[in-house]
PDB file of C-alpha atoms in Angstrom:
ATOM      1  CA  MET A   1      13.268 -19.647  -9.625  1.00 36.00           C
ATOM      2  CA  GLY A   2      15.338 -18.222  -6.751  1.00 38.00           C
ATOM      3  CA  LYS A   3      18.692 -19.589  -5.465  1.00 39.00           C
ATOM      4  CA  GLU A   4      20.333 -19.359  -2.085  1.00 40.00           C
ATOM      5  CA  SER A   5      23.298 -21.486  -0.911  1.00 38.00           C
ATOM      6  CA  GLY A   6      23.113 -23.625  -3.940  1.00 40.00           C
ATOM      7  CA  HIS A   7      19.498 -24.563  -3.562  1.00 39.00           C
ATOM      8  CA  ALA A   8      16.746 -23.645  -5.919  1.00 41.00           C
ATOM      9  CA  TYR A   9      13.286 -22.504  -4.899  1.00 37.00           C
ATOM     10  CA  LYS A  10      10.206 -22.354  -6.979  1.00 42.00           C
ATOM     11  CA  TYR A  11       7.945 -19.461  -6.587  1.00 41.00           C
ATOM     12  CA  GLU A  12       4.253 -20.054  -7.422  1.00 46.00           C
ATOM     13  CA  VAL A  13       1.036 -18.018  -7.024  1.00 45.00           C
ATOM     14  CA  LEU A  14      -1.778 -20.100  -5.457  1.00 42.00           C
ATOM     15  CA  LYS A  15      -5.041 -19.839  -7.222  1.00 45.00           C
ATOM     16  CA  GLY A  16      -8.298 -19.544  -5.273  1.00 45.00           C
ATOM     17  CA  LYS A  17      -9.293 -23.155  -5.834  1.00 42.00           C
ATOM     18  CA  GLU A  18      -6.006 -24.423  -4.482  1.00 44.00           C
ATOM     19  CA  VAL A  19      -6.345 -22.294  -1.356  1.00 45.00           C
ATOM     20  CA  LYS A  20      -9.801 -23.702  -0.787  1.00 45.00           C
ATOM     21  CA  ASN A  21      -8.587 -27.319  -1.212  1.00 47.00           C
ATOM     22  CA  GLY A  22      -6.604 -27.515   2.016  1.00 48.00           C
ATOM     23  CA  LEU A  23      -4.050 -24.685   1.748  1.00 48.00           C
ATOM     24  CA  SER A  24      -5.941 -21.889   3.434  1.00 50.00           C
ATOM     25  CA  PHE A  25      -3.564 -21.974   6.384  1.00 55.00           C
ATOM     26  CA  ILE A  26      -0.852 -20.109   4.362  1.00 59.00           C
ATOM     27  CA  PRO A  27      -0.717 -16.505   5.592  1.00 68.00           C
ATOM     28  CA  VAL A  28      -1.448 -13.693   3.128  1.00 76.00           C
ATOM     29  CA  ILE A  29       0.753 -10.631   3.772  1.00 77.00           C
ATOM     30  CA  ASP A  30      -0.524  -7.189   2.812  1.00 83.00           C
ATOM     31  CA  ILE A  31       2.231  -4.628   2.902  1.00 84.00           C
ATOM     32  CA  ILE A  32       1.218  -1.037   3.727  1.00 88.00           C
ATOM     33  CA  ARG A  33       3.544   1.954   3.470  1.00 86.00           C
ATOM     34  CA  HIS A  34       3.203   4.539   6.361  1.00 90.00           C
ATOM     35  CA  GLY A  35       1.062   7.575   6.034  1.00 91.00           C
ATOM     36  CA  MET A  36       2.412  11.014   5.390  1.00 89.00           C
ATOM     37  CA  SER A  37       4.638  11.992   8.374  1.00 86.00           C
ATOM     38  CA  THR A  38       6.568  14.907   9.851  1.00 80.00           C
ATOM     39  CA  TYR A  39       9.064  12.402  11.253  1.00 80.00           C
ATOM     40  CA  LYS A  40       8.698  13.479  14.876  1.00 84.00           C
ATOM     41  CA  GLU A  41      10.611  10.330  15.954  1.00 82.00           C
ATOM     42  CA  MET A  42      13.691  11.864  14.277  1.00 72.00           C
ATOM     43  CA  THR A  43      13.161  15.579  14.787  1.00 72.00           C
ATOM     44  CA  ASP A  44      11.348  15.785  18.198  1.00 79.00           C
ATOM     45  CA  THR A  45      13.296  14.357  21.124  1.00 78.00           C
ATOM     46  CA  GLU A  46      10.229  14.761  23.380  1.00 87.00           C
ATOM     47  CA  PHE A  47       7.864  12.735  21.205  1.00 89.00           C
ATOM     48  CA  LYS A  48       6.829   9.355  22.326  1.00 90.00           C
ATOM     49  CA  LEU A  49       4.060   6.992  20.908  1.00 92.00           C
ATOM     50  CA  ASP A  50       2.329   6.081  24.104  1.00 92.00           C
ATOM     51  CA  ILE A  51      -1.101   4.378  23.717  1.00 92.00           C
ATOM     52  CA  ASN A  52      -1.483   4.473  27.541  1.00 91.00           C
ATOM     53  CA  ALA A  53      -0.947   8.201  27.839  1.00 91.00           C
ATOM     54  CA  PRO A  54      -3.866  10.190  29.229  1.00 90.00           C
ATOM     55  CA  ASN A  55      -6.143  11.434  26.433  1.00 92.00           C
ATOM     56  CA  PHE A  56      -4.296   9.330  23.890  1.00 94.00           C
ATOM     57  CA  ALA A  57      -6.084   9.559  20.409  1.00 95.00           C
ATOM     58  CA  LEU A  58      -5.456   8.427  16.886  1.00 95.00           C
ATOM     59  CA  ASP A  59      -4.708  12.050  15.725  1.00 96.00           C
ATOM     60  CA  ALA A  60      -1.676  13.948  14.538  1.00 95.00           C
ATOM     61  CA  GLU A  61      -0.824  15.051  17.924  1.00 94.00           C
ATOM     62  CA  HIS A  62      -0.241  11.608  19.349  1.00 95.00           C
ATOM     63  CA  LEU A  63       0.823   9.764  16.251  1.00 96.00           C
ATOM     64  CA  ASP A  64       3.855  10.197  14.097  1.00 93.00           C
ATOM     65  CA  ILE A  65       1.804  10.696  10.893  1.00 94.00           C
ATOM     66  CA  SER A  66       0.076  13.778   9.941  1.00 93.00           C
ATOM     67  CA  LYS A  67      -3.560  14.612   9.615  1.00 94.00           C
ATOM     68  CA  GLU A  68      -3.253  14.061   5.778  1.00 93.00           C
ATOM     69  CA  GLY A  69      -1.396  10.758   6.589  1.00 93.00           C
ATOM     70  CA  ILE A  70      -4.337   9.520   8.811  1.00 96.00           C
ATOM     71  CA  GLU A  71      -6.765  10.288   6.082  1.00 95.00           C
ATOM     72  CA  GLN A  72      -4.666   8.403   3.552  1.00 93.00           C
ATOM     73  CA  ILE A  73      -4.497   5.340   5.922  1.00 95.00           C
ATOM     74  CA  ARG A  74      -8.219   5.444   6.597  1.00 95.00           C
ATOM     75  CA  GLU A  75      -8.682   5.194   2.812  1.00 94.00           C
ATOM     76  CA  THR A  76      -6.290   2.323   2.658  1.00 93.00           C
ATOM     77  CA  ALA A  77      -8.273   0.582   5.397  1.00 94.00           C
ATOM     78  CA  VAL A  78     -11.393   0.851   3.249  1.00 94.00           C
ATOM     79  CA  GLN A  79      -9.552  -0.838   0.392  1.00 93.00           C
ATOM     80  CA  LEU A  80      -8.491  -3.755   2.683  1.00 92.00           C
ATOM     81  CA  LYS A  81     -12.117  -4.170   3.858  1.00 93.00           C
ATOM     82  CA  GLY A  82     -12.915  -4.981   0.217  1.00 91.00           C
ATOM     83  CA  ILE A  83     -10.288  -7.672  -0.141  1.00 90.00           C
ATOM     84  CA  ILE A  84     -10.254  -9.360   3.289  1.00 91.00           C
ATOM     85  CA  ASP A  85     -12.731 -12.150   3.953  1.00 89.00           C
ATOM     86  CA  LYS A  86     -14.488 -10.896   6.962  1.00 90.00           C
ATOM     87  CA  GLU A  87     -16.169 -14.264   7.700  1.00 88.00           C
ATOM     88  CA  ASN A  88     -13.038 -16.470   7.348  1.00 85.00           C
ATOM     89  CA  ASP A  89      -9.880 -14.406   7.560  1.00 88.00           C
ATOM     90  CA  VAL A  90      -8.035 -13.632  10.831  1.00 88.00           C
ATOM     91  CA  ILE A  91      -5.776 -10.639  10.911  1.00 91.00           C
ATOM     92  CA  LEU A  92      -2.431 -10.140  12.673  1.00 87.00           C
ATOM     93  CA  PHE A  93      -0.827  -6.715  12.591  1.00 90.00           C
ATOM     94  CA  VAL A  94       3.160  -6.619  12.403  1.00 87.00           C
ATOM     95  CA  SER A  95       4.945  -3.447  12.166  1.00 89.00           C
ATOM     96  CA  SER A  96       8.358  -1.972  11.686  1.00 85.00           C
ATOM     97  CA  PRO A  97       9.755  -0.542  14.900  1.00 86.00           C
ATOM     98  CA  ASN A  98       9.592   2.924  13.469  1.00 88.00           C
ATOM     99  CA  LEU A  99       6.831   5.067  15.095  1.00 92.00           C
ATOM    100  CA  ARG A 100       5.244   6.341  11.884  1.00 92.00           C
ATOM    101  CA  ALA A 101       4.782   2.583  10.851  1.00 92.00           C
ATOM    102  CA  GLN A 102       3.317   1.708  14.282  1.00 94.00           C
ATOM    103  CA  SER A 103       1.022   4.803  14.073  1.00 95.00           C
ATOM    104  CA  THR A 104      -0.150   3.671  10.634  1.00 95.00           C
ATOM    105  CA  ALA A 105      -0.832   0.179  11.879  1.00 94.00           C
ATOM    106  CA  LEU A 106      -2.838   1.554  14.855  1.00 96.00           C
ATOM    107  CA  VAL A 107      -5.109   3.517  12.410  1.00 96.00           C
ATOM    108  CA  VAL A 108      -5.578   0.544  10.151  1.00 95.00           C
ATOM    109  CA  GLU A 109      -6.317  -1.747  13.187  1.00 95.00           C
ATOM    110  CA  ASP A 110      -8.769   0.636  14.625  1.00 95.00           C
ATOM    111  CA  SER A 111     -10.775   0.842  11.228  1.00 96.00           C
ATOM    112  CA  LEU A 112     -10.802  -2.930  10.772  1.00 95.00           C
ATOM    113  CA  ARG A 113     -11.635  -3.701  14.375  1.00 95.00           C
ATOM    114  CA  ASN A 114     -14.562  -1.170  14.472  1.00 95.00           C
ATOM    115  CA  ALA A 115     -15.912  -2.821  11.235  1.00 95.00           C
ATOM    116  CA  GLY A 116     -16.028  -6.279  12.924  1.00 95.00           C
ATOM    117  CA  PHE A 117     -12.931  -7.987  11.414  1.00 94.00           C
ATOM    118  CA  ASN A 118     -11.331 -10.828  13.385  1.00 92.00           C
ATOM    119  CA  ILE A 119      -7.944  -9.478  14.749  1.00 92.00           C
ATOM    120  CA  LEU A 120      -5.550 -11.571  16.765  1.00 87.00           C
ATOM    121  CA  ASN A 121      -3.853  -8.592  18.287  1.00 86.00           C
ATOM    122  CA  ASN A 122      -5.187  -7.203  21.512  1.00 86.00           C
ATOM    123  CA  ASP A 123      -6.610  -3.750  21.134  1.00 85.00           C
ATOM    124  CA  ARG A 124      -3.906  -1.284  20.023  1.00 86.00           C
ATOM    125  CA  GLN A 125      -1.245  -3.987  20.656  1.00 86.00           C
ATOM    126  CA  ILE A 126       0.819  -4.055  17.399  1.00 85.00           C
ATOM    127  CA  LYS A 127       3.505  -6.775  17.193  1.00 80.00           C
ATOM    128  CA  VAL A 128       6.960  -5.269  16.177  1.00 80.00           C
ATOM    129  CA  ALA A 129       9.347  -7.066  13.826  1.00 69.00           C
ATOM    130  CA  ARG A 130      12.983  -5.702  14.014  1.00 66.00           C
ATOM    131  CA  ASN A 131      13.676  -7.106  10.438  1.00 59.00           C
ATOM    132  CA  LEU A 132      11.273  -4.362   9.115  1.00 62.00           C
ATOM    133  CA  ARG A 133      13.213  -1.496  10.715  1.00 63.00           C
ATOM    134  CA  GLN A 134      14.339   1.360   8.612  1.00 65.00           C
ATOM    135  CA  THR A 135      17.939   2.206   7.851  1.00 68.00           C
ATOM    136  CA  GLN A 136      19.334   4.581  10.365  1.00 74.00           C
ATOM    137  CA  ILE A 137      21.158   7.862   9.908  1.00 77.00           C
ATOM    138  CA  LYS A 138      24.756   7.277  11.103  1.00 78.00           C
ATOM    139  CA  SER A 139      24.865  10.206  13.465  1.00 78.00           C
ATOM    140  CA  LYS A 140      22.301  12.404  15.134  1.00 75.00           C
ATOM    141  CA  LYS A 141      24.527  15.362  14.403  1.00 82.00           C
ATOM    142  CA  ILE A 142      23.781  15.153  10.683  1.00 83.00           C
ATOM    143  CA  THR A 143      19.993  14.578  11.047  1.00 81.00           C
ATOM    144  CA  PRO A 144      19.064  18.224  10.610  1.00 83.00           C
ATOM    145  CA  MET A 145      21.000  18.722   7.420  1.00 87.00           C
ATOM    146  CA  TRP A 146      19.780  15.305   6.191  1.00 84.00           C
ATOM    147  CA  GLN A 147      16.205  16.331   6.802  1.00 81.00           C
ATOM    148  CA  ALA A 148      16.696  19.655   5.055  1.00 86.00           C
ATOM    149  CA  ALA A 149      18.281  18.065   1.988  1.00 88.00           C
ATOM    150  CA  ASN A 150      15.389  15.465   1.740  1.00 82.00           C
ATOM    151  CA  ALA A 151      12.833  18.344   2.095  1.00 83.00           C
ATOM    152  CA  ARG A 152      14.679  20.334  -0.563  1.00 88.00           C
ATOM    153  CA  PHE A 153      14.417  17.407  -2.959  1.00 88.00           C
ATOM    154  CA  ARG A 154      10.814  16.805  -2.228  1.00 82.00           C
ATOM    155  CA  ALA A 155      10.008  20.485  -2.937  1.00 84.00           C
ATOM    156  CA  GLU A 156      11.795  20.583  -6.359  1.00 86.00           C
ATOM    157  CA  GLY A 157       8.758  19.213  -8.278  1.00 81.00           C
ATOM    158  CA  PRO A 158       5.475  17.281  -7.981  1.00 80.00           C
ATOM    159  CA  GLN A 159       7.099  14.080  -9.271  1.00 82.00           C
ATOM    160  CA  ASN A 160       9.505  14.314  -6.307  1.00 81.00           C
ATOM    161  CA  THR A 161       6.748  14.391  -3.732  1.00 75.00           C
ATOM    162  CA  LYS A 162       5.899  10.761  -4.324  1.00 72.00           C
ATOM    163  CA  ALA A 163       9.320   9.513  -5.114  1.00 77.00           C
ATOM    164  CA  SER A 164      10.313   6.305  -3.448  1.00 76.00           C
ATOM    165  CA  PRO A 165      12.628   6.562  -0.306  1.00 76.00           C
ATOM    166  CA  GLU A 166      15.503   5.030  -2.348  1.00 79.00           C
ATOM    167  CA  ILE A 167      15.337   7.799  -4.859  1.00 85.00           C
ATOM    168  CA  ALA A 168      14.806  10.524  -2.360  1.00 83.00           C
ATOM    169  CA  HIS A 169      17.620   9.316  -0.116  1.00 85.00           C
ATOM    170  CA  ASN A 170      20.131   9.042  -2.965  1.00 87.00           C
ATOM    171  CA  SER A 171      19.139  12.495  -4.149  1.00 90.00           C
ATOM    172  CA  ALA A 172      19.520  13.928  -0.542  1.00 89.00           C
ATOM    173  CA  ALA A 173      23.025  12.404  -0.400  1.00 89.00           C
ATOM    174  CA  GLU A 174      23.864  14.037  -3.700  1.00 92.00           C
ATOM    175  CA  ILE A 175      22.631  17.423  -2.542  1.00 92.00           C
ATOM    176  CA  LEU A 176      24.883  17.059   0.417  1.00 91.00           C
ATOM    177  CA  GLY A 177      27.876  16.161  -1.832  1.00 92.00           C
ATOM    178  CA  GLY A 178      28.252  12.647  -0.768  1.00 89.00           C
ATOM    179  CA  GLN A 179      27.189   9.022  -1.190  1.00 87.00           C
ATOM    180  CA  LEU A 180      24.401   7.213   0.582  1.00 84.00           C
ATOM    181  CA  SER A 181      26.803   5.100   2.650  1.00 83.00           C
ATOM    182  CA  ASP A 182      28.216   8.445   3.971  1.00 87.00           C
ATOM    183  CA  PHE A 183      24.972   9.181   5.775  1.00 86.00           C
ATOM    184  CA  LEU A 184      23.007   5.959   6.251  1.00 82.00           C
ATOM    185  CA  SER A 185      23.911   2.768   8.230  1.00 78.00           C
ATOM    186  CA  GLU A 186      23.086   0.391   5.433  1.00 76.00           C
ATOM    187  CA  ASP A 187      22.245   0.519   1.799  1.00 73.00           C
ATOM    188  CA  TYR A 188      19.073  -0.553  -0.100  1.00 74.00           C
ATOM    189  CA  ASP A 189      20.453  -3.931  -0.909  1.00 78.00           C
ATOM    190  CA  ASP A 190      20.684  -4.570   2.818  1.00 76.00           C
ATOM    191  CA  ILE A 191      17.083  -3.255   3.299  1.00 73.00           C
ATOM    192  CA  GLU A 192      15.714  -5.497   0.478  1.00 75.00           C
ATOM    193  CA  LEU A 193      17.487  -8.587   1.912  1.00 77.00           C
ATOM    194  CA  ARG A 194      15.883  -8.015   5.325  1.00 74.00           C
ATOM    195  CA  LEU A 195      12.449  -7.668   3.826  1.00 73.00           C
ATOM    196  CA  GLU A 196      13.112 -10.806   1.620  1.00 74.00           C
ATOM    197  CA  ARG A 197      14.018 -12.833   4.675  1.00 72.00           C
ATOM    198  CA  PHE A 198      10.878 -11.762   6.569  1.00 70.00           C
ATOM    199  CA  LEU A 199       8.712 -12.701   3.662  1.00 68.00           C
ATOM    200  CA  ARG A 200      10.444 -16.091   3.170  1.00 66.00           C
ATOM    201  CA  HIS A 201       9.649 -16.945   6.736  1.00 66.00           C
ATOM    202  CA  MET A 202       6.140 -15.886   6.592  1.00 60.00           C
ATOM    203  CA  ASN A 203       4.942 -19.400   7.438  1.00 56.00           C
ATOM    204  CA  ASN A 204       6.474 -18.887  10.828  1.00 61.00           C
ATOM    205  CA  ILE A 205       4.134 -15.952  11.310  1.00 57.00           C
ATOM    206  CA  TYR A 206       2.665 -17.884  14.340  1.00 52.00           C
ATOM    207  CA  ASP A 207       5.845 -17.087  16.240  1.00 54.00           C
ATOM    208  CA  TYR A 208       4.463 -13.547  16.661  1.00 52.00           C
ATOM    209  CA  LEU A 209       1.452 -14.934  18.492  1.00 51.00           C
ATOM    210  CA  GLY A 210       3.548 -15.699  21.643  1.00 47.00           C
ATOM    211  CA  PRO A 211       4.680 -13.190  24.231  1.00 43.00           C
ATOM    212  CA  GLU A 212       7.444 -10.767  23.534  1.00 46.00           C
TER     213      GLU A 212
END
């Protein structure tokens, strides 16, 4: 059970039979973390994700995910092909505003479109949901030292390479001798609340079908 403003909500997992008996309109949301990135959006002021640029391609030069990240996401797309009903499902891509997330969505969309899946988005037109944005560094002046602290933490051991952003960010703050709130615009409780709100309103997903 979940509670909000004094009201109780019951969370249930729909079984396959229930879905087939008239509830197939309920959207299923698959959440994908972005591929490995060098975070050009944060470190390269000249970088832009421009699908209309001459010679644009889904490669590390034009995207904000690395070559390894692209390979990761191609593998993720293969997994999705195994669980999405190609004959009956229709796919809508919605992304965080962050360029590494949009880059990731473009790679998945390309893989599924080329495999013949039904996609509502126009080719390479990914819907952006601001509620999925990442927390921001408070000042551009501290971005270089924040990136350095994060890289130092990641390099300390194999277990740190795959650590969650929450663990990595808290560790980076400790390396810099402060708390997370000293460097980021919101904490992880705020981030989780934004995601929960987005998921709670998933039945309004059709709002994303209209023009921006």
